[in-house]
Coordinates of C-alpha atoms in Angstrom, one line a residue:
X1038 CA -4.2 -6.0 19.8
X1039 CA -5.9 -2.6 20.0
X1040 CA -6.6 -0.4 17.0
X1041 CA -3.6 1.8 17.9
X1042 CA -1.4 -1.3 18.2
X1043 CA -2.5 -2.3 14.7
X1044 CA -1.8 1.2 13.4
X1045 CA 1.7 1.1 14.8
X1046 CA 2.3 -2.4 13.4
X1047 CA 1.1 -1.3 9.9
X1048 CA 3.4 1.8 10.0
X1049 CA 6.3 -0.4 11.0
X1050 CA 5.5 -2.9 8.3
X1051 CA 5.5 -0.2 5.6
X1052 CA 8.8 1.2 6.8
X1053 CA 10.6 -2.2 7.4
X1054 CA 9.2 -4.2 4.5
X1055 CA 7.5 -1.9 2.0
X1056 CA 10.2 0.8 1.9
X1057 CA 12.9 -1.1 3.7
X1058 CA 14.3 2.3 4.8
X1059 CA 18.1 2.3 5.0
X1060 CA 20.3 4.4 7.4
X1061 CA 20.8 7.8 6.0
X1062 CA 18.2 7.4 3.3
X1063 CA 16.0 10.3 2.1
X1064 CA 12.3 9.6 2.1
X1065 CA 9.4 11.3 0.4
X1066 CA 5.7 10.6 1.3
X1067 CA 2.8 11.7 -0.9
X1068 CA -0.7 11.5 0.5
X1069 CA -3.9 13.4 1.2
X1070 CA -5.2 15.2 4.3
X1071 CA -7.3 12.2 5.1
X1072 CA -4.2 10.3 6.3
X1073 CA -2.4 13.0 8.4
X1074 CA -2.4 10.9 11.6
X1075 CA -1.1 7.8 10.0
X1076 CA 1.5 9.7 8.0
X1077 CA 2.9 11.0 11.3
X1078 CA 3.3 7.4 12.5
X1079 CA 5.1 6.4 9.3
X1080 CA 7.4 9.5 9.6
X1081 CA 8.4 8.5 13.2
X1082 CA 9.1 4.9 12.1
X1083 CA 11.2 6.1 9.2
X1084 CA 13.4 8.2 11.4
X1085 CA 13.7 5.3 13.8
X1086 CA 14.9 3.2 10.9
X1087 CA 17.6 5.8 10.2
X1088 CA 16.1 8.1 7.6
X1089 CA 18.0 11.3 7.1
X1090 CA 15.0 13.4 6.0
X1091 CA 11.4 12.6 5.6
X1092 CA 9.4 15.1 3.5
X1093 CA 5.6 14.8 3.3
X1094 CA 3.5 16.4 0.6
X1095 CA -0.3 16.5 1.3
X1096 CA -3.0 17.0 -1.3
X1097 CA -6.6 17.8 -0.7
X1098 CA -9.5 16.2 -2.6
X1099 CA -11.6 19.3 -2.5
X1100 CA -8.8 21.4 -3.9
X1101 CA -8.1 18.8 -6.6
X1102 CA -11.7 18.8 -7.7
X1103 CA -11.7 22.6 -7.8
X1104 CA -8.8 22.6 -10.2
X1105 CA -10.6 20.4 -12.7
X1106 CA -13.9 22.4 -12.3
X1107 CA -12.6 25.9 -12.3
X1108 CA -9.0 26.2 -13.7
X1109 CA -8.5 27.9 -17.1
X1110 CA -8.5 25.6 -20.0
X1111 CA -4.8 26.1 -20.7
X1112 CA -4.0 24.8 -17.2
X1113 CA -4.6 21.2 -18.2
X1114 CA -1.6 21.3 -20.5
X1115 CA 0.7 22.8 -18.0
X1116 CA 2.2 21.1 -14.9
X1117 CA 4.5 23.2 -12.6
X1118 CA 8.2 22.4 -13.1
X1119 CA 8.7 22.1 -9.3
X1120 CA 6.8 18.8 -9.5
X1121 CA 9.6 17.3 -11.6
X1122 CA 12.3 18.9 -9.6
X1123 CA 11.0 17.3 -6.4
X1124 CA 11.1 13.8 -8.0
X1125 CA 14.5 14.5 -9.6
X1126 CA 15.9 15.1 -6.1
X1127 CA 14.4 11.9 -4.9
X1128 CA 16.2 10.0 -7.8
X1129 CA 19.5 11.9 -7.3
X1130 CA 19.5 11.1 -3.6
X1131 CA 18.6 7.5 -4.1
X1132 CA 15.6 8.0 -1.9
X1133 CA 12.5 6.0 -1.0
X1134 CA 9.0 7.1 -2.2
X1135 CA 5.8 6.2 -0.4
X1136 CA 2.3 6.8 -1.6
X1137 CA -0.3 6.6 1.1
X1138 CA -3.6 6.2 -0.9
X1139 CA -6.8 7.6 0.7
X1140 CA -8.4 8.8 -2.5
X1141 CA -12.1 9.2 -3.2
X1142 CA -12.9 6.7 -6.0
X1143 CA -15.5 9.1 -7.4
X1144 CA -13.3 12.2 -7.0
X1145 CA -13.5 13.3 -10.6
X1146 CA -16.9 11.9 -11.6
X1147 CA -18.5 14.2 -14.1
X1148 CA -15.3 16.0 -15.1
X1149 CA -14.9 16.0 -18.9
X1150 CA -12.6 13.1 -19.9
X1151 CA -10.6 15.4 -22.2
X1152 CA -9.5 17.5 -19.2
X1153 CA -8.4 14.4 -17.3
X1154 CA -6.6 13.0 -20.3
X1155 CA -4.8 16.3 -21.1
X1156 CA -3.5 16.7 -17.6
X1157 CA -2.4 13.1 -17.5
X1158 CA -0.4 13.6 -20.7
X1159 CA 1.2 16.8 -19.5
X1160 CA 2.2 15.2 -16.2
X1161 CA 3.6 12.1 -17.8
X1162 CA 5.7 14.2 -20.2
X1163 CA 7.1 16.3 -17.4
X1164 CA 7.8 13.3 -15.2
X1165 CA 9.4 11.1 -17.8
X1166 CA 12.6 10.6 -15.9
X1167 CA 10.7 9.7 -12.7
X1168 CA 8.5 7.2 -14.5
X1169 CA 11.6 5.6 -16.0
X1170 CA 13.2 5.4 -12.5
X1171 CA 10.1 3.7 -11.1
X1172 CA 9.6 1.3 -14.0
X1173 CA 13.3 0.2 -13.8
X1174 CA 13.3 0.0 -10.0
X1175 CA 16.1 2.5 -9.8
X1176 CA 14.6 3.8 -6.6
X1177 CA 12.6 2.4 -3.8
X1178 CA 8.9 3.0 -4.1
X1179 CA 5.8 1.6 -2.4
X1180 CA 2.1 2.1 -2.2
X1181 CA -0.1 1.5 0.8
X1182 CA -3.6 2.7 1.8
X1183 CA -5.7 4.1 4.6
X1184 CA -9.4 4.7 4.7
X1185 CA -11.0 8.1 3.9
X1186 CA -14.6 8.8 4.6
X1187 CA -15.5 8.9 0.9
X1188 CA -13.7 5.7 0.1
X1189 CA -15.0 3.8 3.1
X1190 CA -18.6 4.9 2.2
X1191 CA -18.1 3.6 -1.3
X1192 CA -17.1 0.2 0.0
X1193 CA -19.6 0.0 2.8
X1194 CA -22.5 2.1 1.6
X1195 CA -25.2 0.8 4.0
X1196 CA -23.7 2.0 7.3
X1197 CA -22.6 5.3 8.8
X1198 CA -19.3 6.9 7.7
X1199 CA -17.7 6.2 11.0
X1200 CA -18.8 2.5 10.9
X1201 CA -17.6 2.3 7.3
X1202 CA -14.2 3.7 8.2
X1203 CA -13.8 1.2 11.0
X1204 CA -14.9 -1.7 8.8
X1205 CA -12.4 -0.7 6.1
X1206 CA -9.6 -0.3 8.6
X1207 CA -10.3 -3.9 9.8
X1208 CA -10.3 -5.2 6.3
X1209 CA -7.1 -3.5 5.4
X1210 CA -5.4 -4.8 8.5
X1211 CA -6.6 -8.3 7.6
X1212 CA -5.3 -8.4 4.0
X1213 CA -1.9 -6.8 4.9
X1214 CA -1.5 -9.4 7.7
X1215 CA -1.6 -6.9 10.6
X1216 CA -3.1 -7.7 13.9
X1217 CA -1.1 -10.5 15.4
X1218 CA 2.2 -8.7 16.0
X1219 CA 4.0 -10.8 13.4
X1220 CA 3.3 -8.9 10.2
X1221 CA 7.0 -8.5 9.2
X1222 CA 7.7 -12.2 9.6
X1223 CA 4.4 -13.2 7.8
X1224 CA 5.3 -11.0 4.9
X1225 CA 8.8 -12.5 4.5
X1226 CA 7.2 -16.0 4.3
X1227 CA 4.5 -14.7 1.9
X1228 CA 7.1 -13.2 -0.5
X1229 CA 9.1 -16.4 -0.4
X1230 CA 6.0 -18.3 -1.6
X1231 CA 5.4 -15.8 -4.4
X1232 CA 9.0 -16.1 -5.4
X1233 CA 8.6 -19.9 -5.6
X1234 CA 5.6 -19.4 -8.0
X1235 CA 7.6 -17.0 -10.2
X1236 CA 10.6 -19.4 -10.3
X1237 CA 8.4 -22.3 -11.4
X1238 CA 6.9 -20.2 -14.2
X1239 CA 10.3 -19.1 -15.3
X1240 CA 11.5 -22.7 -15.5
X1241 CA 8.7 -23.5 -18.0
X1242 CA 9.5 -20.7 -20.4
X1243 CA 6.0 -20.6 -22.0
X1244 CA 5.7 -18.9 -25.3
X1245 CA 2.1 -17.9 -24.7
X1246 CA -0.9 -18.0 -22.3
X1247 CA -4.4 -18.9 -23.3
X1248 CA -7.1 -17.4 -21.0
X1249 CA -10.7 -18.7 -21.2
X1250 CA -13.7 -17.7 -19.0
X1251 CA -17.2 -16.4 -19.5
X1252 CA -16.9 -13.5 -22.0
X1253 CA -13.1 -14.0 -22.2
X1254 CA -11.1 -15.9 -24.7
X1255 CA -7.6 -14.4 -25.4
X1256 CA -4.1 -15.7 -26.2
X1257 CA -1.3 -13.6 -24.9
X1258 CA 2.1 -14.2 -26.4
X1259 CA 5.2 -13.9 -24.2
X1260 CA 8.6 -12.7 -25.4
X1261 CA 11.5 -15.1 -25.6
X1262 CA 13.4 -13.5 -22.7
X1263 CA 10.5 -12.7 -20.4
X1264 CA 10.9 -12.9 -16.6
X1265 CA 8.2 -13.7 -14.1
X1266 CA 8.5 -11.6 -10.9
X1267 CA 6.8 -11.5 -7.5
X1268 CA 5.8 -8.4 -5.5
X1269 CA 9.4 -8.2 -4.2
X1270 CA 11.7 -5.8 -6.1
X1271 CA 15.3 -4.7 -5.8
X1272 CA 16.5 -1.2 -6.3
X1273 CA 19.8 -0.1 -8.0
X1274 CA 21.7 -0.5 -4.8
X1275 CA 20.5 -4.1 -4.3
X1276 CA 18.0 -3.3 -1.5
X1277 CA 14.7 -5.2 -1.6
X1278 CA 11.4 -3.5 -1.3
X1279 CA 7.7 -4.2 -1.8
X1280 CA 6.0 -1.9 -4.3
X1281 CA 2.4 -2.8 -3.5
X1282 CA 1.1 -3.6 0.0
X1283 CA -0.9 -5.8 -0.3
X1284 CA 0.4 -8.0 -3.1
X1285 CA -0.6 -11.5 -4.2
X1286 CA 0.6 -11.5 -7.8
X1287 CA 3.3 -12.9 -9.9
X1288 CA 3.7 -11.0 -13.2
X1289 CA 5.6 -10.6 -16.4
X1290 CA 5.2 -8.7 -19.7
X1291 CA 3.4 -9.8 -22.9
X1292 CA 4.8 -9.7 -26.4
X1293 CA 3.1 -6.5 -27.4
X1294 CA 2.3 -7.7 -30.9
X1295 CA 1.0 -11.1 -30.0
X1296 CA -2.2 -10.6 -28.2
X1297 CA -5.4 -11.8 -29.9
X1298 CA -8.9 -12.3 -28.7
X1299 CA -11.3 -10.6 -26.3
X1300 CA -11.4 -10.0 -22.6
X1301 CA -14.1 -8.7 -20.2
X1302 CA -13.4 -6.9 -16.9
X1303 CA -14.4 -8.7 -13.7
X1304 CA -14.2 -5.8 -11.2
X1305 CA -14.7 -2.0 -11.6
X1306 CA -11.7 -0.1 -13.0
X1307 CA -11.2 3.1 -11.1
X1308 CA -9.2 5.5 -13.3
X1309 CA -8.5 9.1 -12.5
X1310 CA -11.3 9.4 -9.9
X1311 CA -13.9 7.8 -12.3
X1312 CA -15.4 4.3 -12.6
X1313 CA -15.1 2.3 -15.8
X1314 CA -17.1 -0.8 -15.7
X1315 CA -18.8 -3.5 -17.9
X1316 CA -16.2 -3.2 -20.6
X1317 CA -14.9 -5.6 -23.2
X1318 CA -11.7 -5.2 -25.2
X1319 CA -11.0 -7.0 -28.4
X1320 CA -7.3 -7.4 -29.4
X1321 CA -5.8 -8.1 -32.8
X1322 CA -2.0 -8.3 -33.3
X1323 CA -1.5 -6.9 -29.8
X1324 CA -3.7 -3.8 -30.2
X1325 CA -7.2 -3.0 -28.9
X1326 CA -9.3 -2.7 -32.1
X1327 CA -12.7 -2.5 -30.4
X1328 CA -13.9 -1.4 -26.9
X1329 CA -17.3 -1.2 -25.4
X1330 CA -18.3 -0.2 -21.8
X1331 CA -21.5 0.1 -19.9
X1332 CA -20.0 2.9 -17.8
X1333 CA -17.0 5.3 -18.4
X1334 CA -16.7 4.5 -22.1
X1335 CA -15.5 8.0 -23.0
X1336 CA -12.7 7.9 -20.5
X1337 CA -11.7 4.4 -21.5
X1338 CA -11.3 5.7 -25.1
X1339 CA -9.3 8.6 -23.9
X1340 CA -7.0 6.2 -22.0
X1341 CA -6.6 3.9 -25.1
X1342 CA -5.6 6.9 -27.2
X1343 CA -3.3 8.6 -24.7
X1344 CA -0.4 7.8 -27.0
X1345 CA 0.3 5.4 -29.9
X1346 CA 1.0 2.4 -27.6
X1347 CA -1.6 2.9 -24.8
X1348 CA -3.9 0.4 -26.6
X1349 CA -1.3 -2.4 -26.2
X1350 CA -0.7 -4.5 -23.1
X1351 CA 2.3 -4.0 -20.9
X1352 CA 1.7 -6.5 -18.0
X1353 CA 0.1 -9.9 -17.4
X1354 CA -0.4 -10.9 -13.7
X1355 CA -1.6 -14.1 -12.1
X1356 CA -3.6 -14.0 -8.9
X1357 CA -5.7 -16.9 -7.7
X1358 CA -9.4 -16.4 -7.1
X1359 CA -9.0 -18.2 -3.8
X1360 CA -6.7 -15.5 -2.2
X1361 CA -7.1 -13.4 1.0
X1362 CA -8.4 -10.3 -0.7
X1363 CA -10.7 -12.2 -3.0
X1364 CA -12.0 -14.3 -0.2
X1365 CA -12.9 -11.1 1.7
X1366 CA -15.8 -10.8 -0.8
X1367 CA -15.1 -7.1 -0.9
X1368 CA -14.9 -4.8 -3.9
X1369 CA -12.5 -2.1 -2.8
X1370 CA -12.9 0.3 -5.7
X1371 CA -9.2 0.7 -5.4
X1372 CA -6.8 -0.9 -7.9
X1373 CA -4.1 -1.5 -5.2
X1374 CA -6.5 -4.0 -3.6
X1375 CA -8.7 -5.2 -6.4
X1376 CA -5.8 -6.1 -8.7
X1377 CA -4.5 -8.4 -5.9
X1378 CA -7.8 -10.2 -5.8
X1379 CA -7.9 -11.1 -9.4
X1380 CA -5.9 -12.0 -12.5
X1381 CA -5.2 -8.8 -14.3
X1382 CA -3.7 -7.1 -17.3
X1383 CA -2.2 -3.6 -17.7
X1384 CA -2.6 -1.3 -20.6
X1385 CA 0.4 0.7 -21.6
X1386 CA 4.0 0.5 -20.5
X1387 CA 5.8 -2.8 -19.6
X1388 CA 8.3 -3.0 -16.7
X1389 CA 11.8 -3.3 -18.3
X1390 CA 12.6 -5.5 -15.2
X1391 CA 10.4 -8.3 -16.6
X1392 CA 12.7 -9.0 -19.6
X1393 CA 16.3 -10.1 -19.5
X1394 CA 18.7 -7.2 -19.9
X1395 CA 15.8 -4.8 -20.0
X1396 CA 17.1 -2.3 -17.4
X1397 CA 18.8 0.6 -19.1
X1398 CA 17.6 -0.2 -22.6
X1399 CA 16.3 2.6 -24.9
X1400 CA 12.7 2.7 -25.8
X1401 CA 13.6 1.5 -29.3
X1402 CA 15.5 -1.5 -27.9
X1403 CA 12.6 -2.4 -25.6
X1404 CA 10.2 -2.3 -28.5
X1405 CA 12.4 -4.6 -30.5
X1406 CA 12.4 -7.1 -27.6
X1407 CA 8.6 -7.1 -27.6
X1408 CA 8.1 -4.8 -24.6
X1409 CA 5.5 -2.1 -24.8
X1410 CA 6.5 1.6 -24.2
X1411 CA 3.9 4.2 -23.2
X1412 CA 3.3 7.1 -20.8
X1413 CA 0.5 5.1 -19.1
X1414 CA 0.4 1.9 -17.1
X1415 CA -3.1 1.0 -16.0
X1416 CA -4.2 -2.3 -14.4
X1417 CA -7.6 -3.8 -15.0
X1418 CA -9.1 -6.9 -13.4
X1419 CA -10.2 -10.0 -15.5
X1420 CA -10.0 -13.0 -13.0
X1421 CA -13.2 -15.1 -12.3
X1422 CA -14.0 -18.3 -10.5
X1423 CA -14.4 -20.1 -13.9
X1424 CA -11.1 -18.9 -15.5
X1425 CA -8.9 -21.4 -17.2
X1426 CA -5.3 -20.5 -18.2
X1427 CA -3.1 -22.8 -20.3
X1428 CA 0.6 -22.3 -20.8
X1429 CA 1.7 -22.9 -24.4
X1430 CA 5.2 -24.3 -24.9
X1431 CA 7.5 -23.8 -27.9
X1432 CA 6.4 -27.2 -29.4
X1433 CA 2.7 -26.1 -29.2
X1434 CA 1.9 -28.4 -26.3
X1435 CA -0.1 -27.1 -23.4
X1436 CA 0.1 -27.3 -19.6
X1437 CA -2.6 -26.2 -17.1
X1438 CA -1.7 -23.1 -15.1
X1439 CA -5.1 -22.2 -13.7
X1440 CA -8.3 -24.2 -13.4
X1441 CA -11.5 -22.8 -11.9
X1442 CA -9.8 -19.6 -11.2
X1443 CA -7.0 -21.1 -9.1
X1444 CA -3.5 -22.5 -9.6
X1445 CA -3.6 -25.9 -11.2

């Protein structure tokens, strides 16, 4: 298949499997100017699938950087109300939302952490209804990615920008199973395998997981009614979609108050256009009580103090070390890819969908069930080739889940 054939297959895969666009459905696409050509392909495919309207909002990295460098101080506590109105319309119309990620991993390097944190808080407060809709799978949403020059050069720093873009395109096609003309069929089989993993874990009903590896030794409690899920979700109308493309994980929520021990990151954590790396988090009774970082420590502390629950975990996800993205031996500097090459945790909010009866519960009710509630949800990678994970049953006995970084 030619490059253009692969592009067409990728766009079709996103529309058919990622978004699973339904006849008459409203679609919103958010992306940057680096992905204009690909966005056009997705729009055409969405209309072929029967979309009623496809609205695209483009951002520009240079303009975004200029905002953080030059905007008045008060601007970082003020988000325009039209941003919420746009998302409200998406929810009201039961639409589908697509993020096409082409961000520069170093976009906000050097920007004061307090500016980034303040604007994050203001955005989260304004978009509270939207965040709830996403976390509860009320609407269809999906994230995919295309190369930008800055991102490609970050991943492949020893070649020209054009060579780097071509190499990153090829790697993306590989890990999303594009290139043989059978991507849709391959994805259906892949999701079925992940669903089988989740079903097995649900049948065991572990009360906790014990992670051990170099510089990691942590016990993560699981709530009584936790649910393991795969990358396949179902919206409020019963329509399936894939939130992350690629996805290799099965995941659930931890008991927010029963996390004890320490964990070290295994891949760089790209947060708000900055790199946080070489960090270690120590937990007691669920909360991070100590953090150290070789790079990005100030921003990490800002994240951990975003609100009163940002220092608690909201997600535990299992991904074997021997998986397509990990085996590519590529650090993508992009959480969408790197989290699907590694076991990972998320700081902040838990998905209500990962606990029985969680959809529609109030924040207080979720907290009572052991689910964390926060305005942030940020994944960071912890998986290594020597990682061992034991599942702990109610009677205290243990079963092997991972050995040497892979499923036992």
